[in-house]
Amino acid sequence: MSTEPRINDRIRVPEVRLVGPSGEQVGIVPLAKALELAQEYDLDLVEVAATARPPVCKLMDYGKFKYESAMKAREARKNQAHTVIKEMKLRPKIDPHDYDTKKGHVVRFLKQGDKVKITIMFRGREQSRPELGFRLLQRLADDVQDLGFVESAPKQDGRNMIMVLGPHKKKTEAMAEARAAADARKAERLGRGPAADQADDVEGGVAEVEETEAVEAADDVAEAAEVEQPAEAAQDA
């Protein structure tokens, strides 16, 4: 079934409670009179409360109303924050370089406002030394304490040990900061583009002038040498 309200000739009731374009209460009027007023104002008669007795209708620009509603819904979806839990897996005896790489991913997730589930995977005899995994998780929590906090303390789960880190910033704040940074970078590119081109043109022009002057100086030296050489020849003669 369609969820859109009935408008104009699709309204099938003898009378309606009419609301004017500015929200003023006109009162209960026959449907024909309401349609006549809509045509007079060059607006649509829109049924806004179909279950009322009589139904409530309003005079409005229905096309503009639908557009504004769609824009509001789009903006709400853009600002809506979905809680996301990222997962990062480590080994108890992880290589220092690998640890730095994994920590970088955790930092990026926390900056984005996402939670991070850290899983330490034990194999073979490593299961008899859970303190290795606990110390590794504590080390990671200390390294990222400026960005996140321990939401779920380390606990053993079969062959794995799990800890959950939560971000200090909310998802909406992280998204807003990311958009602001992107807009700033875009504005900087647009603002510096023509200036940078102009600076390049000036620098290129200076270089061209200097090159021209150097060539002209070299030509003058060569011309002077040619003049001196015949004069010396004449003296010898």
PDB file of N, CA, C and O in Angstrom, residues 10 33 42 60 75 77 84 91-92 122 126 135 137 140 149 157-158 169 173 180-181 194 218 231 236:
ATOM      1  N   ARG A  10      -7.759  13.157  -5.354  1.00  0.00           N
ATOM      2  CA  ARG A  10      -7.726  11.812  -4.774  1.00  0.00           C
ATOM      3  C   ARG A  10      -8.399  11.774  -3.410  1.00  0.00           C
ATOM      4  O   ARG A  10      -8.643  10.705  -2.865  1.00  0.00           O
ATOM      5  N   LYS A  33     -14.991  23.464  -1.676  1.00  0.00           N
ATOM      6  CA  LYS A  33     -14.474  24.773  -1.285  1.00  0.00           C
ATOM      7  C   LYS A  33     -12.966  24.703  -1.023  1.00  0.00           C
ATOM      8  O   LYS A  33     -12.222  25.618  -1.413  1.00  0.00           O
ATOM      9  N   ASP A  42      -2.820  28.549  -5.840  1.00  0.00           N
ATOM     10  CA  ASP A  42      -1.876  27.789  -6.672  1.00  0.00           C
ATOM     11  C   ASP A  42      -1.072  26.808  -5.823  1.00  0.00           C
ATOM     12  O   ASP A  42       0.149  26.695  -5.936  1.00  0.00           O
ATOM     13  N   MET A  60      -0.601  23.405   0.640  1.00  0.00           N
ATOM     14  CA  MET A  60       0.856  23.475   0.563  1.00  0.00           C
ATOM     15  C   MET A  60       1.335  23.147  -0.843  1.00  0.00           C
ATOM     16  O   MET A  60       0.567  22.612  -1.675  1.00  0.00           O
ATOM     17  N   GLU A  75      19.982  13.982   5.190  1.00  0.00           N
ATOM     18  CA  GLU A  75      20.898  14.558   6.173  1.00  0.00           C
ATOM     19  C   GLU A  75      20.904  13.723   7.450  1.00  0.00           C
ATOM     20  O   GLU A  75      21.959  13.528   8.068  1.00  0.00           O
ATOM     21  N   ARG A  77      20.322  10.491   7.657  1.00  0.00           N
ATOM     22  CA  ARG A  77      21.065   9.251   7.387  1.00  0.00           C
ATOM     23  C   ARG A  77      22.562   9.511   7.378  1.00  0.00           C
ATOM     24  O   ARG A  77      23.355   8.687   7.839  1.00  0.00           O
ATOM     25  N   VAL A  84      30.128   0.105  15.191  1.00  0.00           N
ATOM     26  CA  VAL A  84      30.857  -0.932  14.466  1.00  0.00           C
ATOM     27  C   VAL A  84      31.943  -1.480  15.379  1.00  0.00           C
ATOM     28  O   VAL A  84      32.624  -0.727  16.065  1.00  0.00           O
ATOM     29  N   ARG A  91      49.199 -12.722  17.911  1.00  0.00           N
ATOM     30  CA  ARG A  91      49.789 -13.905  18.517  1.00  0.00           C
ATOM     31  C   ARG A  91      50.570 -13.489  19.764  1.00  0.00           C
ATOM     32  O   ARG A  91      51.090 -12.377  19.834  1.00  0.00           O
ATOM     33  N   PRO A  92      50.671 -14.353  20.770  1.00  0.00           N
ATOM     34  CA  PRO A  92      51.377 -13.979  22.005  1.00  0.00           C
ATOM     35  C   PRO A  92      52.822 -13.554  21.763  1.00  0.00           C
ATOM     36  O   PRO A  92      53.313 -12.617  22.407  1.00  0.00           O
ATOM     37  N   PHE A 122      46.156 -18.435  20.939  1.00  0.00           N
ATOM     38  CA  PHE A 122      47.159 -19.335  21.503  1.00  0.00           C
ATOM     39  C   PHE A 122      47.178 -20.641  20.711  1.00  0.00           C
ATOM     40  O   PHE A 122      46.129 -21.154  20.322  1.00  0.00           O
ATOM     41  N   GLU A 126      51.527 -22.669  23.912  1.00  0.00           N
ATOM     42  CA  GLU A 126      51.243 -21.291  24.321  1.00  0.00           C
ATOM     43  C   GLU A 126      50.025 -21.206  25.230  1.00  0.00           C
ATOM     44  O   GLU A 126      49.903 -20.276  26.025  1.00  0.00           O
ATOM     45  N   ARG A 135      49.719  -9.783  29.196  1.00  0.00           N
ATOM     46  CA  ARG A 135      50.680  -8.684  29.177  1.00  0.00           C
ATOM     47  C   ARG A 135      50.639  -7.937  27.834  1.00  0.00           C
ATOM     48  O   ARG A 135      50.784  -6.717  27.780  1.00  0.00           O
ATOM     49  N   LEU A 137      48.033  -7.614  25.837  1.00  0.00           N
ATOM     50  CA  LEU A 137      46.825  -6.796  25.806  1.00  0.00           C
ATOM     51  C   LEU A 137      46.973  -5.552  26.671  1.00  0.00           C
ATOM     52  O   LEU A 137      46.526  -4.466  26.292  1.00  0.00           O
ATOM     53  N   LEU A 140      49.096  -3.051  24.772  1.00  0.00           N
ATOM     54  CA  LEU A 140      48.352  -2.382  23.707  1.00  0.00           C
ATOM     55  C   LEU A 140      47.389  -1.351  24.288  1.00  0.00           C
ATOM     56  O   LEU A 140      47.263  -0.241  23.749  1.00  0.00           O
ATOM     57  N   PHE A 149      39.707   3.289  25.649  1.00  0.00           N
ATOM     58  CA  PHE A 149      39.750   2.720  26.995  1.00  0.00           C
ATOM     59  C   PHE A 149      39.329   1.260  26.942  1.00  0.00           C
ATOM     60  O   PHE A 149      38.718   0.803  25.960  1.00  0.00           O
ATOM     61  N   ASP A 157      38.823 -17.242  26.447  1.00  0.00           N
ATOM     62  CA  ASP A 157      37.694 -17.829  25.735  1.00  0.00           C
ATOM     63  C   ASP A 157      38.212 -18.986  24.893  1.00  0.00           C
ATOM     64  O   ASP A 157      38.547 -18.821  23.720  1.00  0.00           O
ATOM     65  N   GLY A 158      38.307 -20.172  25.513  1.00  0.00           N
ATOM     66  CA  GLY A 158      38.863 -21.334  24.830  1.00  0.00           C
ATOM     67  C   GLY A 158      40.344 -21.137  24.574  1.00  0.00           C
ATOM     68  O   GLY A 158      41.120 -20.889  25.499  1.00  0.00           O
ATOM     69  N   LYS A 169      36.047   9.162  21.679  1.00  0.00           N
ATOM     70  CA  LYS A 169      35.153   9.996  20.883  1.00  0.00           C
ATOM     71  C   LYS A 169      33.961   9.178  20.405  1.00  0.00           C
ATOM     72  O   LYS A 169      34.093   8.006  20.090  1.00  0.00           O
ATOM     73  N   GLU A 173      31.012  12.380  16.500  1.00  0.00           N
ATOM     74  CA  GLU A 173      32.081  13.373  16.601  1.00  0.00           C
ATOM     75  C   GLU A 173      33.212  13.047  15.632  1.00  0.00           C
ATOM     76  O   GLU A 173      33.756  13.937  14.974  1.00  0.00           O
ATOM     77  N   ALA A 180      34.997  17.728   8.449  1.00  0.00           N
ATOM     78  CA  ALA A 180      35.594  19.062   8.554  1.00  0.00           C
ATOM     79  C   ALA A 180      37.014  19.070   7.996  1.00  0.00           C
ATOM     80  O   ALA A 180      37.417  20.002   7.296  1.00  0.00           O
ATOM     81  N   ALA A 181      37.791  18.024   8.297  1.00  0.00           N
ATOM     82  CA  ALA A 181      39.156  17.939   7.778  1.00  0.00           C
ATOM     83  C   ALA A 181      39.154  17.812   6.259  1.00  0.00           C
ATOM     84  O   ALA A 181      39.971  18.435   5.566  1.00  0.00           O
ATOM     85  N   PRO A 194      45.241  28.532  -7.832  1.00  0.00           N
ATOM     86  CA  PRO A 194      45.589  29.661  -8.714  1.00  0.00           C
ATOM     87  C   PRO A 194      46.828  30.406  -8.259  1.00  0.00           C
ATOM     88  O   PRO A 194      47.639  30.840  -9.058  1.00  0.00           O
ATOM     89  N   ALA A 218      76.506  36.636 -23.718  1.00  0.00           N
ATOM     90  CA  ALA A 218      77.423  35.760 -24.452  1.00  0.00           C
ATOM     91  C   ALA A 218      77.581  36.233 -25.893  1.00  0.00           C
ATOM     92  O   ALA A 218      78.688  36.208 -26.466  1.00  0.00           O
ATOM     93  N   ALA A 231      91.262  43.521 -35.988  1.00  0.00           N
ATOM     94  CA  ALA A 231      92.136  44.658 -35.665  1.00  0.00           C
ATOM     95  C   ALA A 231      93.549  44.167 -35.445  1.00  0.00           C
ATOM     96  O   ALA A 231      94.529  44.781 -35.917  1.00  0.00           O
ATOM     97  N   ASP A 236      99.351  43.341 -37.637  1.00  0.00           N
ATOM     98  CA  ASP A 236     100.403  42.416 -38.078  1.00  0.00           C
ATOM     99  C   ASP A 236     100.807  42.692 -39.512  1.00  0.00           C
ATOM    100  O   ASP A 236     101.949  42.588 -39.908  1.00  0.00           O
TER     101      ASP A 236
END
